[in-house]
PDB file of C-alpha atoms in Angstrom:
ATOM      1  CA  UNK A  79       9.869  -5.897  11.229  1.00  0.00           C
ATOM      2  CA  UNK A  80       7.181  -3.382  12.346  1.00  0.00           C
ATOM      3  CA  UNK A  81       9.491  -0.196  11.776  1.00  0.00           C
ATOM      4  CA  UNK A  82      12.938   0.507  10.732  1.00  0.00           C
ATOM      5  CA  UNK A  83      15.011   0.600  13.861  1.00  0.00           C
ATOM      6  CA  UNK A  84      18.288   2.514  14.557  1.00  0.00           C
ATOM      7  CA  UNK A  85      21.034   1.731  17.514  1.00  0.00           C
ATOM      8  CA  UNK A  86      22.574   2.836  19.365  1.00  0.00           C
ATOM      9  CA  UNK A  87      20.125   6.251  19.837  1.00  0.00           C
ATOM     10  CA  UNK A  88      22.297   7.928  21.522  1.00  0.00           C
ATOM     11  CA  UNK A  89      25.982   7.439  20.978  1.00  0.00           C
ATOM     12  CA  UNK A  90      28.620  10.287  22.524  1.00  0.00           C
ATOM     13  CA  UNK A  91      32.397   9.703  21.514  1.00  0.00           C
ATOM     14  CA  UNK A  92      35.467  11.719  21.805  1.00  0.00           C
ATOM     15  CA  UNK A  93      37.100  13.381  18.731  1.00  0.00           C
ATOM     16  CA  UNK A  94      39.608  10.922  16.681  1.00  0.00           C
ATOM     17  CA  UNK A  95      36.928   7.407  17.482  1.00  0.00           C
ATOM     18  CA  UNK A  96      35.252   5.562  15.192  1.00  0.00           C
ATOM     19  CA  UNK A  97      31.482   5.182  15.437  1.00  0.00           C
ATOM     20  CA  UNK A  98      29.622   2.830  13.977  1.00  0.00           C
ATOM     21  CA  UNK A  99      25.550   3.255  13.503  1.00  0.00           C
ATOM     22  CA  UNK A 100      23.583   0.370  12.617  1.00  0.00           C
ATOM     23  CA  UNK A 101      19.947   0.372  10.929  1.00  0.00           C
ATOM     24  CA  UNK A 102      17.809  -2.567   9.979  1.00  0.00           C
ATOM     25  CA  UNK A 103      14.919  -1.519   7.764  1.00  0.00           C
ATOM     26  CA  UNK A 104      11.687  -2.931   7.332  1.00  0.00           C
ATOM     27  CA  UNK A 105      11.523  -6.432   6.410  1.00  0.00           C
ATOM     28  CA  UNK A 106      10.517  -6.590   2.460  1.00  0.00           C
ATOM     29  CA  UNK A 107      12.115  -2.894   1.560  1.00  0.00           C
ATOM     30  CA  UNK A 108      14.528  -3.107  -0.979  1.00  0.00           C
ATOM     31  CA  UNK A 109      15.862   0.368  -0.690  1.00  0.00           C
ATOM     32  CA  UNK A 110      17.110   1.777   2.222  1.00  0.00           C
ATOM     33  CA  UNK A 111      18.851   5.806   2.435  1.00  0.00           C
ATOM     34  CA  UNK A 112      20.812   7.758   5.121  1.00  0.00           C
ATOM     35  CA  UNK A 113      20.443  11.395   6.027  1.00  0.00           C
ATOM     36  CA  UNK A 114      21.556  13.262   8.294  1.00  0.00           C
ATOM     37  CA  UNK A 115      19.792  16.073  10.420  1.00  0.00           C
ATOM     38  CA  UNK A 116      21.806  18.857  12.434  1.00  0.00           C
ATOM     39  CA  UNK A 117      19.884  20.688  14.582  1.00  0.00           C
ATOM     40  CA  UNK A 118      17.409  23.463  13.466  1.00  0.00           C
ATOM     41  CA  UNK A 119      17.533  21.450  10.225  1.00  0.00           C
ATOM     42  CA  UNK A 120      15.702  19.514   7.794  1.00  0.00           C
ATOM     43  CA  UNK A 121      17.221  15.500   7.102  1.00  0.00           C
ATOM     44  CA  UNK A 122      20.023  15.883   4.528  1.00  0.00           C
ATOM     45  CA  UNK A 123      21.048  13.198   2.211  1.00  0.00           C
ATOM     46  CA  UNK A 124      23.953  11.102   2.655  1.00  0.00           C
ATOM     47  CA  UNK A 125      23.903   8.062   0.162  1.00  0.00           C
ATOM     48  CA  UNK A 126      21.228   5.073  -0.664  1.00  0.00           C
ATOM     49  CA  UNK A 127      21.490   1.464  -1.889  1.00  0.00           C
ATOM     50  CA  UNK A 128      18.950  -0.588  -3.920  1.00  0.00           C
ATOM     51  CA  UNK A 129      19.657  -4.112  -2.382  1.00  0.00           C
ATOM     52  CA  UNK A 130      23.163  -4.281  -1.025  1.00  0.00           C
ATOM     53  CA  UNK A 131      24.546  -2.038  -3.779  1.00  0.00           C
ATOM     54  CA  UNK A 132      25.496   1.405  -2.944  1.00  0.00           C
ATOM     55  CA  UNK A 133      24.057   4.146  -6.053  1.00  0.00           C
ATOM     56  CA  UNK A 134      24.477   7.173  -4.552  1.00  0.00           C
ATOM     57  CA  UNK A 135      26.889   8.072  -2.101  1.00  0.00           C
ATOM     58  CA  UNK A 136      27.135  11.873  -3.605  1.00  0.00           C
ATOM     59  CA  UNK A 137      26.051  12.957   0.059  1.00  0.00           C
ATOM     60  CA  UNK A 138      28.604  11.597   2.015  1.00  0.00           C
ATOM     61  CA  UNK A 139      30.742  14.641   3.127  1.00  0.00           C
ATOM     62  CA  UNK A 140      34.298  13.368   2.939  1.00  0.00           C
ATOM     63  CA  UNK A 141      36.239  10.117   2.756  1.00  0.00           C
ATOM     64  CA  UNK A 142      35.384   9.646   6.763  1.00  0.00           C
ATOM     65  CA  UNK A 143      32.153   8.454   5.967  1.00  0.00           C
ATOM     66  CA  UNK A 144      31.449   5.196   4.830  1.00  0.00           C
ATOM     67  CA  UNK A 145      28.337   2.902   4.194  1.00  0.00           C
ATOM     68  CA  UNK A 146      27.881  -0.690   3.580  1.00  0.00           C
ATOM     69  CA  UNK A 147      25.212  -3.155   3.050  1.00  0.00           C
ATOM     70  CA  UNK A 148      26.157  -6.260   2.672  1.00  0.00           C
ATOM     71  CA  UNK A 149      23.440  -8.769   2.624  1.00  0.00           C
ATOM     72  CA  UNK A 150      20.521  -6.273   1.724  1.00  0.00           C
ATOM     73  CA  UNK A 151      19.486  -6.013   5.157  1.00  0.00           C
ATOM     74  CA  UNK A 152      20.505  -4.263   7.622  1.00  0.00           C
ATOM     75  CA  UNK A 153      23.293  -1.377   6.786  1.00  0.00           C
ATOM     76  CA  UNK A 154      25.873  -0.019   9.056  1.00  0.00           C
ATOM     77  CA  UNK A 155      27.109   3.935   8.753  1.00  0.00           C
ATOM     78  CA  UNK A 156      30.955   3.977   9.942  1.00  0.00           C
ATOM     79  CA  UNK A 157      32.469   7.777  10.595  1.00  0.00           C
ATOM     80  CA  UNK A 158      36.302   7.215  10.959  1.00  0.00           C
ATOM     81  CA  UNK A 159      38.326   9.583  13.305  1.00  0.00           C
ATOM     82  CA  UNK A 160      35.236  11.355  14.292  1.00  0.00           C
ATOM     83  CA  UNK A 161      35.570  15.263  14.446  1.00  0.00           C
ATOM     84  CA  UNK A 162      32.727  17.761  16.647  1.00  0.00           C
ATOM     85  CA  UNK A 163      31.301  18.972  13.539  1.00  0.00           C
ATOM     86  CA  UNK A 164      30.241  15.228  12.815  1.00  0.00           C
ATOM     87  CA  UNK A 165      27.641  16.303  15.876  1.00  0.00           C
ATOM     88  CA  UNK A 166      24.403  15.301  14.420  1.00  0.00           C
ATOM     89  CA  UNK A 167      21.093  13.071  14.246  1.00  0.00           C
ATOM     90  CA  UNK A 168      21.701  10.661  12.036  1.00  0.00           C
ATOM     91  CA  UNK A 169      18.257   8.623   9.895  1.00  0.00           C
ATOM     92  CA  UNK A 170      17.732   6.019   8.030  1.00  0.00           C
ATOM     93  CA  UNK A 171      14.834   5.073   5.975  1.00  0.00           C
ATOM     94  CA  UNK A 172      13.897   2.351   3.881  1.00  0.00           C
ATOM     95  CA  UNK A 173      11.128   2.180   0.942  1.00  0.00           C
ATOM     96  CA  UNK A 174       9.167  -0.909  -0.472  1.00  0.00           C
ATOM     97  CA  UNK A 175      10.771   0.110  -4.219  1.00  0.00           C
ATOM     98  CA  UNK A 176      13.587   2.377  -5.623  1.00  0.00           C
ATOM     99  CA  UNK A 177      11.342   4.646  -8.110  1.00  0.00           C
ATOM    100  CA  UNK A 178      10.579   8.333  -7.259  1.00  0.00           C
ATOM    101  CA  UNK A 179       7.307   8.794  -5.218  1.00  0.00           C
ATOM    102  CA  UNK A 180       7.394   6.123  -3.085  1.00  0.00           C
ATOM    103  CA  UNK A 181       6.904   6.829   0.592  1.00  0.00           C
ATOM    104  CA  UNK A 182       9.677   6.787   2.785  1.00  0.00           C
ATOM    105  CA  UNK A 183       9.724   4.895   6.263  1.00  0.00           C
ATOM    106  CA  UNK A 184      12.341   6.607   8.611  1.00  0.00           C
ATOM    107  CA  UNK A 185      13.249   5.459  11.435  1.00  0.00           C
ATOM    108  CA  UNK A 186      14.188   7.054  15.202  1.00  0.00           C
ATOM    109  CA  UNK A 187      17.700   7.830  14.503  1.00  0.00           C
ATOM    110  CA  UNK A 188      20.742   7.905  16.303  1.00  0.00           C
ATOM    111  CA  UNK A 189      22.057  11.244  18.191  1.00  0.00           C
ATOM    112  CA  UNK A 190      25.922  11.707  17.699  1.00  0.00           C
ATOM    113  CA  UNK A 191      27.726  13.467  19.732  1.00  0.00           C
ATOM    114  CA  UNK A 192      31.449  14.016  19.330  1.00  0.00           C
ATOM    115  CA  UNK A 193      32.894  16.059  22.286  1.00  0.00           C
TER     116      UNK A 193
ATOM    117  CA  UNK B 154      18.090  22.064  -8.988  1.00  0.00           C
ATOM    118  CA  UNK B 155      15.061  21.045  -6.089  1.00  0.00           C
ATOM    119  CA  UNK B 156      14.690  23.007  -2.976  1.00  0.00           C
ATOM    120  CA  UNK B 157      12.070  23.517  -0.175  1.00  0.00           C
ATOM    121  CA  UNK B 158      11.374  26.758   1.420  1.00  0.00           C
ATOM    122  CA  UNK B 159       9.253  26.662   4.658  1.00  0.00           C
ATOM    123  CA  UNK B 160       8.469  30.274   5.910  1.00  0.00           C
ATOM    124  CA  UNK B 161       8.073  30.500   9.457  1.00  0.00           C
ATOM    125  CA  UNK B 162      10.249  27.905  11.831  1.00  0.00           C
ATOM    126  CA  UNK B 163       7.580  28.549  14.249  1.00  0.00           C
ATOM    127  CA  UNK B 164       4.315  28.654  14.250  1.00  0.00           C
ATOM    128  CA  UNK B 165       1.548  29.184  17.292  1.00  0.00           C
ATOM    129  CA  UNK B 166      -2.118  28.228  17.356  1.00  0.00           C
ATOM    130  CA  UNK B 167      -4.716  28.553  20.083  1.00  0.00           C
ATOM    131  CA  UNK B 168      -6.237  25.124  20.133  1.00  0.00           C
ATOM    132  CA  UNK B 169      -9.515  24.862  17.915  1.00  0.00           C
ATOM    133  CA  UNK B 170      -8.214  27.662  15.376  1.00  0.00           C
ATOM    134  CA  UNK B 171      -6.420  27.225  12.092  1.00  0.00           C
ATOM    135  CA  UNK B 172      -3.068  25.548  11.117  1.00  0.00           C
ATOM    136  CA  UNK B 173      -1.272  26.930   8.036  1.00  0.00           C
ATOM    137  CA  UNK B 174       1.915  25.775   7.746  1.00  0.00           C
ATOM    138  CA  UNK B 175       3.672  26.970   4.482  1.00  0.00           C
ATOM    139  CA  UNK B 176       5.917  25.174   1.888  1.00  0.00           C
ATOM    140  CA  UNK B 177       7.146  26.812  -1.397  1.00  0.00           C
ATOM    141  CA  UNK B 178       9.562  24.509  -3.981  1.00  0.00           C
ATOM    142  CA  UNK B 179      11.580  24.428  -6.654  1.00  0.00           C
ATOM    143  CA  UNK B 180      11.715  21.588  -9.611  1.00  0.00           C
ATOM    144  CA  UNK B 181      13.020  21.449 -13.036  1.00  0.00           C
ATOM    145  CA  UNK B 182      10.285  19.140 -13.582  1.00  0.00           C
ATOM    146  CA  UNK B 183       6.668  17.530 -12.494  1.00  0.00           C
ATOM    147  CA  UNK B 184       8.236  16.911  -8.385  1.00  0.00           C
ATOM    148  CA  UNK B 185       6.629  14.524  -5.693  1.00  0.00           C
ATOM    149  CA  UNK B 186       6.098  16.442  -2.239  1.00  0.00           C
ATOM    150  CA  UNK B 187       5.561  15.154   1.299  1.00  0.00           C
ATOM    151  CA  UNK B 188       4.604  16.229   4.426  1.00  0.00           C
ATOM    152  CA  UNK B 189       6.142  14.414   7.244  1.00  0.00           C
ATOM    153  CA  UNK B 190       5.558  14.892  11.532  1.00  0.00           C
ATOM    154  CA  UNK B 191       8.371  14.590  14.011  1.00  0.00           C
ATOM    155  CA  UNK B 192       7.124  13.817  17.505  1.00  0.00           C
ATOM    156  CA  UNK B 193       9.626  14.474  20.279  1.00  0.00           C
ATOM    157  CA  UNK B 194      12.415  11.437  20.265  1.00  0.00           C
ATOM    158  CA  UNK B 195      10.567   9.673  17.086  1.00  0.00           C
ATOM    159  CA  UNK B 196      10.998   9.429  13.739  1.00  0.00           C
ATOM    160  CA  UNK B 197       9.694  11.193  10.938  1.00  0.00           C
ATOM    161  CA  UNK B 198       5.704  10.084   9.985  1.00  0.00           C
ATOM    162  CA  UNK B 199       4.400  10.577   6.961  1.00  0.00           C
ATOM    163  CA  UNK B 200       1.276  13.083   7.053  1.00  0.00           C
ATOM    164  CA  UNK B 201       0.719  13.154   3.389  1.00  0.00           C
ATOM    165  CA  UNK B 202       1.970  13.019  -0.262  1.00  0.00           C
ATOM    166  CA  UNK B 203       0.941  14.714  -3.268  1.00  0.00           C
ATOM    167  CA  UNK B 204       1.837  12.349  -6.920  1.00  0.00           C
ATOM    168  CA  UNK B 205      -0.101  14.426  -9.021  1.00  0.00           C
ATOM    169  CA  UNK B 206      -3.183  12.241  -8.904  1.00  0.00           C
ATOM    170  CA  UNK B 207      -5.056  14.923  -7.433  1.00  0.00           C
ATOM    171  CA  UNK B 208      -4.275  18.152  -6.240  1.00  0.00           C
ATOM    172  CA  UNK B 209      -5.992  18.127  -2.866  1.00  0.00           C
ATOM    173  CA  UNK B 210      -4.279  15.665  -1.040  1.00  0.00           C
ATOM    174  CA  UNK B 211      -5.966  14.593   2.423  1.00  0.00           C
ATOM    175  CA  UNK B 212      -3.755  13.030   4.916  1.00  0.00           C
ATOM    176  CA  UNK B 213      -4.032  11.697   8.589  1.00  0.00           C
ATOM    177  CA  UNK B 214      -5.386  13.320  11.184  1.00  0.00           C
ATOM    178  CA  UNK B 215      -7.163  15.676  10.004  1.00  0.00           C
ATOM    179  CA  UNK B 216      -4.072  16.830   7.610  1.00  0.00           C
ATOM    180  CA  UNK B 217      -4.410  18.364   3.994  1.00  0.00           C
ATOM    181  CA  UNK B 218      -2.265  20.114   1.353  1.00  0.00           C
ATOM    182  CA  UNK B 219      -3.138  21.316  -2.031  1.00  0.00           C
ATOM    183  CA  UNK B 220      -0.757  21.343  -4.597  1.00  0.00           C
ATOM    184  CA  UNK B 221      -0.197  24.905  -6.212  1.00  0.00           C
ATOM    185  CA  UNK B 222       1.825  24.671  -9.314  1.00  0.00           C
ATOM    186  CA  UNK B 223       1.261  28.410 -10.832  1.00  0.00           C
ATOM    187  CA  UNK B 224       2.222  29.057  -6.779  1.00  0.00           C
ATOM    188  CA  UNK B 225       4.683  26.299  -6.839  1.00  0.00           C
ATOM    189  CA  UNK B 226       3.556  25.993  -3.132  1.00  0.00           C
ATOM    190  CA  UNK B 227       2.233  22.764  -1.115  1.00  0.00           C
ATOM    191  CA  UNK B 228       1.150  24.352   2.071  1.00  0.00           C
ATOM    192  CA  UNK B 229      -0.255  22.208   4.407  1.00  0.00           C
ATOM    193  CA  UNK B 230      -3.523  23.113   6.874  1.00  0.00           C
ATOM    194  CA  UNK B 231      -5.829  21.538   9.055  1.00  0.00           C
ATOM    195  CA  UNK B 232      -9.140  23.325  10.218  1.00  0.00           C
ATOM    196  CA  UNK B 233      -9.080  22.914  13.950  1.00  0.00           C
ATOM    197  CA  UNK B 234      -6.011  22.371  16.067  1.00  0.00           C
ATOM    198  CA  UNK B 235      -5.572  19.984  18.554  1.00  0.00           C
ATOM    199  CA  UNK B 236      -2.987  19.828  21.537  1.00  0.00           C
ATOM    200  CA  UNK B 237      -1.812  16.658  20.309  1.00  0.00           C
ATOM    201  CA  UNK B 238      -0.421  18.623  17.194  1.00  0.00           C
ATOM    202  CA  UNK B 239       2.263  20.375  18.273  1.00  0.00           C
ATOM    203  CA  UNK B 240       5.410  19.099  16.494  1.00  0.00           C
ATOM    204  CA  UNK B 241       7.420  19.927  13.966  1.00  0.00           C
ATOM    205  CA  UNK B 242       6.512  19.891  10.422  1.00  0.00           C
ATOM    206  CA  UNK B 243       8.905  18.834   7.472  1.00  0.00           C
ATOM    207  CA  UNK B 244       8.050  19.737   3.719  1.00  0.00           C
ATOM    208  CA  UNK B 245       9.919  17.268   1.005  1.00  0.00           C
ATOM    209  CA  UNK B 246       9.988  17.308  -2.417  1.00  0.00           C
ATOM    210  CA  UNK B 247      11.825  14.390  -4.696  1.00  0.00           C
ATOM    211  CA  UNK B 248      11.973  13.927  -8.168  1.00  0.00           C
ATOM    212  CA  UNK B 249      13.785  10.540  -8.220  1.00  0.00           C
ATOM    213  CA  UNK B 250      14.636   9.023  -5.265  1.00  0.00           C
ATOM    214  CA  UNK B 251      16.546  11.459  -2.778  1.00  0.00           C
ATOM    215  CA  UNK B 252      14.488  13.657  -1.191  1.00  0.00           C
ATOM    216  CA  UNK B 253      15.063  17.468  -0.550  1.00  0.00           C
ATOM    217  CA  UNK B 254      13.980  18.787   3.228  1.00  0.00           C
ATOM    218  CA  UNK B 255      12.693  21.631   4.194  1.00  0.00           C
ATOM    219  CA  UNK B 256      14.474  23.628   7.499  1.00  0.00           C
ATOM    220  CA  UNK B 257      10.965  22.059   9.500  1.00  0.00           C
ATOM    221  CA  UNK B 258       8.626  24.482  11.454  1.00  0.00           C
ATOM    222  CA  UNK B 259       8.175  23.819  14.669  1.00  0.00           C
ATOM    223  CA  UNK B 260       3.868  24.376  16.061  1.00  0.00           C
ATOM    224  CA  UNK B 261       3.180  25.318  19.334  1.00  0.00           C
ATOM    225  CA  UNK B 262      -0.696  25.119  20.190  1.00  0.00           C
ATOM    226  CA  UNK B 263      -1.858  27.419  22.690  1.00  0.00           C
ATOM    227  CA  UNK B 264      -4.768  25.965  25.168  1.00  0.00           C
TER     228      UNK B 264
END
């Protein structure tokens, strides 16, 4: 595709839901990473997969949050009995490679909010 | 451990003057840094990446950071800002594949 997308981009929930956040990368990228941005922040890392397997998920903050990617492709971000501090913009980026220095491709993100 | 420090979450311009926007790291060892833009309800853009190729590293528009390592800084300037500018300004540095953020400054520019 022309970009990584993200959807929903805005997503409000009440405390105890699930959410699910969905990202499809750029066609071709093999790697593709989550962060996580609260506000007045910079994007902090959640967890990345080369293909459909998950290397890193030393991010993730507890046992609520979960990533899969299950065909390579697109990856979906599931936060399970969401709590307010889960409040955040949530990215996702993909690169061409897995290999340090290669450029990054984020796209819009998705704005939780858990009231 | 890595880390980015970006002194200054904002910074003001009048339009045609200088843009200095400062980034200072930390790396155990030879690190990749990046300069990306946020635009208001977009994603992050890359402006610019230093891979120790050259020091100087010129960007888009207008965009270019030199790579300091007695400094360990990466700050990031452009000659003559334009309205179109004003955004906010993430330093990264990565040594594998994660990437560490800076806290962003945000630039105003001033007509």
């Amino acid at each position: 595709g022309a970009g990584v997308s993200q959807s929903p981009r805005y997503k409000v929930t009440k405390r105890g839901q699930d959410v699910a956040l969905r990202c499809d990368p750029i066609s071709g990228h093999v790697s593709l990473y989550w962060y996580r941005q609260a506000l007045g922040q910079g994007p902090e890392f959640l967890t990345y997969f080369n293909y459909e397997a998950q290397q890193d998920k030393s991010g993730l903050p507890n046992d609520r949050f979960s990533a899969e990617r299950p065909e390579g492709s697109i990856s979906t971000l599931t936060i399970q009995r969401t709590e307010q501090r889960d409040s955040a913009m949530y990215r996702c980026a993909s690169s061409l490679e897995l290999a340090a220095g290669y450029e990054q491709y984020f796209g819009p993100g998705t704005r939780l909010t858990v009231t | 451990a890595q880390s980015v420090t970006q002194l200054g979450s904002h910074v003001s311009v009048s339009e045609g003057a200088l843009v200095l926007l400062r980034c200072n790291y930390s790396s155990s060892v030879p690190p990749y840094l990046f300069w990306y833009v946020q635009y208001p309800n977009q994603g992050l853009q890359l402006l610019l990446k230093y891979t120790s190729a050259a020091t100087l590293v010129k960007g888009i528009n207008g965009f270019e950071a030199e790579f300091k390592k007695s400094e360990t800084s990466f700050h990031l300037t452009k000659p003559s800002a334009h309205m179109s500018d004003a955004a906010e300004y993430f330093c990264a540095v990565s040594e594998t594949y994660k990437y560490i953020f800076g806290t962003g400054t945000r630039l105003k520019v001033l007509a």
